[in-house]
Every structure is written in structure tokens, then in C-alpha cells.
Coordinates of C-alpha atoms in Angstrom, one line a residue:
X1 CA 58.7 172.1 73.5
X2 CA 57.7 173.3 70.2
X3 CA 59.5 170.6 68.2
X4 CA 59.4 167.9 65.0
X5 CA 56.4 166.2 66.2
X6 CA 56.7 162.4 66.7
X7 CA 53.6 159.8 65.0
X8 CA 51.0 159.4 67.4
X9 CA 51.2 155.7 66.3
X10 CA 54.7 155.5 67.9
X11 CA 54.1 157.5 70.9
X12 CA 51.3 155.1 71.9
X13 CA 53.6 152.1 70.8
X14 CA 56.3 153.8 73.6
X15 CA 53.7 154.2 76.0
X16 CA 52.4 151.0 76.6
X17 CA 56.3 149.5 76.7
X18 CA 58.5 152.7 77.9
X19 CA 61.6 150.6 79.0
X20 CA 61.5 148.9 76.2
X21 CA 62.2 152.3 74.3
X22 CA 64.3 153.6 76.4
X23 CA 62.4 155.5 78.7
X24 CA 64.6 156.9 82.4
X25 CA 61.0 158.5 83.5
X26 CA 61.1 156.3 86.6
X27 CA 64.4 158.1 87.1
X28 CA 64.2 161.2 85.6
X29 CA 60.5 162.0 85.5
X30 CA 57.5 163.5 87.5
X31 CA 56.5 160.1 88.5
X32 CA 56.7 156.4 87.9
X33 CA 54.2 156.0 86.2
X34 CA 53.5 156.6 82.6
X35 CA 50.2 157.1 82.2
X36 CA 50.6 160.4 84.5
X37 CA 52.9 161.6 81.3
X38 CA 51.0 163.9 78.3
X39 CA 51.6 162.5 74.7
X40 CA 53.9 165.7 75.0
X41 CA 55.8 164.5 77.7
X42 CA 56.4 161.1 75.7
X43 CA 57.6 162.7 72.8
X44 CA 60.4 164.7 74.9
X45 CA 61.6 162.0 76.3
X46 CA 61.9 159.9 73.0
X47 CA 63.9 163.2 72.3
X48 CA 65.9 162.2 75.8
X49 CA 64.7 165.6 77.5
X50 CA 63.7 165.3 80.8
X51 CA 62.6 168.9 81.5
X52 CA 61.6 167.8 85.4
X53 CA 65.6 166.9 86.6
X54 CA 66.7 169.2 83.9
X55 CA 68.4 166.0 82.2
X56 CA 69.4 165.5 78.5
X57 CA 70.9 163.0 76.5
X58 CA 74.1 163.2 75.2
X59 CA 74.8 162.2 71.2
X60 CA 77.2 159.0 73.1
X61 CA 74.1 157.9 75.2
X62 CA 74.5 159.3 78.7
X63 CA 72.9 162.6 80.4
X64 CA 73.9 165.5 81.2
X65 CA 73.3 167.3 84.1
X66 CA 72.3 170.9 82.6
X67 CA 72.4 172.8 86.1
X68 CA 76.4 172.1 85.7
X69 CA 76.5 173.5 82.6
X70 CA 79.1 176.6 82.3
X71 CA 78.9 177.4 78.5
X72 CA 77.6 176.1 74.7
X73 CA 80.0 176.2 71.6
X74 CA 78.9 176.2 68.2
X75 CA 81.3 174.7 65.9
X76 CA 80.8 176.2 62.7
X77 CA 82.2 174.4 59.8
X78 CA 80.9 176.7 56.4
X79 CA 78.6 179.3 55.6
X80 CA 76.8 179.9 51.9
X81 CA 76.2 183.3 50.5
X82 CA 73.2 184.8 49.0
X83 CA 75.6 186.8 46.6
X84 CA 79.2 186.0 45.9
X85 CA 80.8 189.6 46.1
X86 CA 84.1 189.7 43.5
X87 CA 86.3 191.6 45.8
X88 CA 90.1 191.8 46.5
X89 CA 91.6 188.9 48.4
X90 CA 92.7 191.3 50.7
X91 CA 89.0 192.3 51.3
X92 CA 87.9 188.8 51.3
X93 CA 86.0 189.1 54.6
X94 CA 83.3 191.5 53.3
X95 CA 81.9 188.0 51.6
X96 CA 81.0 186.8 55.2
X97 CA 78.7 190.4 56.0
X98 CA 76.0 188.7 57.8
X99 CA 73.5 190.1 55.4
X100 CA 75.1 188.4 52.8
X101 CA 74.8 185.0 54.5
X102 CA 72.3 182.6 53.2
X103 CA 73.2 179.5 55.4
X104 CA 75.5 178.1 58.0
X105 CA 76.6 174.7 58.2
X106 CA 77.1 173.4 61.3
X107 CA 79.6 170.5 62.6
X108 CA 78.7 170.0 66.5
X109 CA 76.8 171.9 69.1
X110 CA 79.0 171.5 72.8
X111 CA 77.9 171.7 76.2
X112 CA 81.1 172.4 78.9
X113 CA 79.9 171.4 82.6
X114 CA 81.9 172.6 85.7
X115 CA 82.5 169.0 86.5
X116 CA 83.3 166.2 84.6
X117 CA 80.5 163.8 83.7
X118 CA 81.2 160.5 82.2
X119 CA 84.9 161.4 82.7
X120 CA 84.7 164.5 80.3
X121 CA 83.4 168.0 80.5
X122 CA 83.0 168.5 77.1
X123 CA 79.2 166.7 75.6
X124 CA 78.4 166.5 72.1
X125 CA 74.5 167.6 72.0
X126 CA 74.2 167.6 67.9
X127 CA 72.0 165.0 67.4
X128 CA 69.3 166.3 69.7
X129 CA 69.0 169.4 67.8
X130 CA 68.8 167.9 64.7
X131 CA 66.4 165.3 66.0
X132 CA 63.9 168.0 67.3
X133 CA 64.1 169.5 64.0
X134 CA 65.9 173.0 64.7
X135 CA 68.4 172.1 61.8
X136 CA 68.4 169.6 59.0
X137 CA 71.5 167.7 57.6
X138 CA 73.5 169.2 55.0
X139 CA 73.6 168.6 51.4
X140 CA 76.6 167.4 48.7
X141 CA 79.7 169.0 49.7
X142 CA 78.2 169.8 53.0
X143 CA 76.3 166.6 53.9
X144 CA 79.0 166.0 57.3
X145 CA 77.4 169.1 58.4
X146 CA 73.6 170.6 59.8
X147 CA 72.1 173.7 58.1
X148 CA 70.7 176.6 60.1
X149 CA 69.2 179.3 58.1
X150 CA 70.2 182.7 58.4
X151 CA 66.8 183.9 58.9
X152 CA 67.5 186.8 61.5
X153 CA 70.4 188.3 59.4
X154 CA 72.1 189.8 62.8
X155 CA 74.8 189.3 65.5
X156 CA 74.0 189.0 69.1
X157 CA 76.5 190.4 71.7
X158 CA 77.5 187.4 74.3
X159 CA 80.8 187.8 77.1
X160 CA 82.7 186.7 74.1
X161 CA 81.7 188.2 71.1
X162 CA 79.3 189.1 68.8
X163 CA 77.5 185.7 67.0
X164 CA 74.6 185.4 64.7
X165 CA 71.9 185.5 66.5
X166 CA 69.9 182.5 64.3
X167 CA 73.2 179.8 66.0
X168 CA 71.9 181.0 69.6
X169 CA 68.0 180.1 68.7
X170 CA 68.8 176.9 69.0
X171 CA 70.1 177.2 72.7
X172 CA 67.4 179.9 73.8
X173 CA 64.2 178.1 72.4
X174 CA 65.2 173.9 73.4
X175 CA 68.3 174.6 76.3
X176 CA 67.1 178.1 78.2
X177 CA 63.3 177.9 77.6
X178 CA 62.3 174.7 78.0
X179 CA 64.6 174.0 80.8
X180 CA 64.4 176.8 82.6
X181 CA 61.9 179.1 81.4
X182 CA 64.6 181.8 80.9
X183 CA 65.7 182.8 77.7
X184 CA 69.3 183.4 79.2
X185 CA 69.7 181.1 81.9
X186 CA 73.0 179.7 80.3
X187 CA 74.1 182.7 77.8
X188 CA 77.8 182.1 77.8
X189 CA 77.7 181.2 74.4
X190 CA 80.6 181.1 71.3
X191 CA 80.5 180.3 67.6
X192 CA 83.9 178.4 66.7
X193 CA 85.1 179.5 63.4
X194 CA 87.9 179.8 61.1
X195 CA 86.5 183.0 59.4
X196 CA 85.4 186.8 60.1
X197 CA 81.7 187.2 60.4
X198 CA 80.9 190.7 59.7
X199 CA 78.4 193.1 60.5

């Protein structure tokens, strides 16, 4: 997993005390015991991804089983624009052309599973991504949100709709990839949103 990497001082603390931190690799893991774990494999499971069961933490501190997972909703709170275009309010829309998108800001990342797990089949997986680094925390009137640069400056065609493609990276690189070694193992994706995004 290509992500934020953790001090080498802290993965060493974690190894010599893994319950202490937290650690379900008795559970979860390839084995019981921790020295048979890569500084790699620590540093994923501080993360709470357990790539072997296909298990990940949850922002309210319980796994998810990804196998049940059915689709993953982006909840998009804002975008920023690299040029404010002084249009008609009737042609309001052509402000959100995705070339013309700098930023989104991001409220939660969702997971829906086929069964209910924890009582719910809806899992908040926000804090993961942030933790790993894919997107960083907003900024004055957008600090309750997560950025995600607009770096691929294109939509992506999914079962329901076309999405920017830069909001899927997220799920194709840390959820699909790592996972399962397939880009598109879980591809039933959606970006919710109260405005057009454009071509």
C-alpha cells in the first residue's frame, strides 16, 4: 500500500506491544505472531487494513467485511474553480466543466454491504483515507471537509453515471488494489452531489 508513511520509531514502538496499539493480527492477520509481519505490514494495520481477511476499520471503530461490500458513495460537499466564469444564472452549470475544477471537497466516503454489520449497512470509511494520506483536510470555509485535487480533469463512466475520475482513485488504489489486486473489483461507485458536473 503506497501510502503516508508511518515513523519507523512508532512502528517499532507497536511492534514490540501490538495489543497495546490496537493490533487484531492474531485475528485478522497471516499469523499470530508479529515478528512474521514486514514494517509494511505494521504500518497497514495501524491504518486498520488487514489485506489477508480483507478487513478494514470503520471511522466508529469496528470492521468491515469488504467481500460484502455492494457499492462506495462519495459525498461531495463543494468544489473550487480554477476560473470563475461570469455567466447567466441560467447557465450557471458551465462553472462546474470539469476542466474548470481546481478542487473537491469532500464530506464522507460510504461503503454499503449486502448485510448489515454492526446493525447498519451503511460504514463511514473517511478517516482511513485521510489517514493514509489520499486527501488532506480542508481549509477556512471548507475545514468540515477533505480536499482531493482535480488532477485527472475527467469523468469516468460507472452503472450510474459519469464521476470524476480523481473521487474513484481513492477506491481503485487503497479498496480494489490493495484488497484484491483488481482495479475494479467493487466499481459500483456514485458521487453524491447537489450540483451538475459537466464535461
Amino acid at each position: 500500500m503506497e501510502s503516508k508513511k508511518i515513523n519507523q520509531q512508532h512502528i517499532n514502538k507497536v511492534r514490540k506491544a501490538p495489543k497495546k496499539y490496537g493490533l487484531l493480527f492474531e485475528e485478522y492477520g497471516k499469523s499470530s505472531n508479529i515478528d512474521d509481519y514486514t514494517d509494511t505490514e505494521i504500518s497497514e494495520m495501524i491504518y486498520g487494513a488487514y489485506e489477508h481477511k480483507k478487513m478494514l476499520l470503520a471511522d466508529e471503530n469496528y470492521f468491515i467485511d469488504l467481500t460484502m461490500v455492494t457499492e462506495i458513495i462519495c459525498d461531495l460537499g463543494n468544489v473550487s474553480y480554477l476560473k470563475k466564469i461570469e455567466i447567466k444564472e441560467k447557465e450557471e452549470s458551465k462553472n462546474n466543466s470539469i476542466i474548470n475544477i481546481k478542487a473537491f471537497y469532500i464530506k464522507d466516503y460510504w461503503l454499503i454491504t449486502k448485510g448489515e454489520i454492526c446493525g447498519i449497512t451503511k460504514h463511514k470509511i473517511t478517516n482511513f483515507f485521510h489517514k493514509i494520506g489520499v486527501m488532506t483536510q480542508g481549509k477556512g470555509n471548507h475545514q468540515s471537509c477533505y480536499v482531493i485535487d482535480n488532477d485527472y480533469q475527467s469523468l469516468q463512466k460507472f452503472e450510474q453515471g459519469l464521476f470524476p475520475k480523481d473521487l474513484f482513485h481513492p477506491v481503485k488504489l487503497f479498496i480494489n488494489r490493495f484488497f484484491f489486486k483488481d482495479d475494479y473489483r467493487i466499481s459500483n461507485f456514485r458521487v453524491d452531489h447537489n450540483f451538475i458536473l459537466e464535461k
